[in-house]
């Protein structure tokens, strides 16, 4: 397998999950500004939408969208319990959380990274992020989102929380989220992913 990624982007989530899963994979860095891979290839030939992550499977097929990729990886190693079994209520709850992170947090941060977004749009995005952080903090069931077990949703939330430092959002205002982020950051697979992307 090969992961197309950009440092600190949402591709960090499947990167962490691949390392947690212990599966072999290669990485290809993408420059999102130029649309080129580290080899100089045109990334739009891989993903016409122009964004990461993309997971190239061993049979040559491509899987896109982070929430789908992380569940695919988790299902390859069910013994790691990175996602509950398909068909269970717990799996649907995991999917609901992945969807919430994608649409309510990830999407809101997009406005803060967009140089064309006006001040009013950014102010509204910050208010939405704050409200959603309140919600997620209330949802924490223990050390991780669903209790004692680290899941793919934790990898995604950790990734999005990390964007706060680029957008002048101090997650210390949400102490339980700050503790969560610090806890996840200490996981060996997370440290490996951060180091591989040059983030530590």
mmCIF file of C-alpha atoms in Angstrom, residues 14-23 25 27 73 80 188-194 196:
data_model
loop_
_atom_site.group_PDB
_atom_site.id
_atom_site.type_symbol
_atom_site.label_atom_id
_atom_site.label_comp_id
_atom_site.label_asym_id
_atom_site.label_seq_id
_atom_site.Cartn_x
_atom_site.Cartn_y
_atom_site.Cartn_z
ATOM 1 C CA UNK A 14 -4.702 7.436 8.172
ATOM 2 C CA UNK A 15 -0.929 7.690 8.557
ATOM 3 C CA UNK A 16 -1.323 7.167 12.311
ATOM 4 C CA UNK A 17 -3.830 4.357 11.770
ATOM 5 C CA UNK A 18 -1.527 2.528 9.343
ATOM 6 C CA UNK A 19 1.244 2.632 11.939
ATOM 7 C CA UNK A 20 -1.134 1.555 14.725
ATOM 8 C CA UNK A 21 -2.219 -1.343 12.507
ATOM 9 C CA UNK A 22 1.362 -2.425 11.915
ATOM 10 C CA UNK A 23 0.760 -2.857 8.182
ATOM 11 C CA UNK A 25 3.105 0.808 3.488
ATOM 12 C CA UNK A 27 4.518 7.120 1.559
ATOM 13 C CA UNK A 73 -7.199 -0.202 7.431
ATOM 14 C CA UNK A 80 -6.137 -4.432 16.971
ATOM 15 C CA UNK A 188 4.475 5.150 19.839
ATOM 16 C CA UNK A 189 2.697 4.902 16.478
ATOM 17 C CA UNK A 190 1.693 8.565 16.706
ATOM 18 C CA UNK A 191 5.258 9.599 17.528
ATOM 19 C CA UNK A 192 6.495 7.604 14.527
ATOM 20 C CA UNK A 193 3.984 9.293 12.232
ATOM 21 C CA UNK A 194 4.814 12.773 13.539
ATOM 22 C CA UNK A 196 8.058 10.742 9.577
#
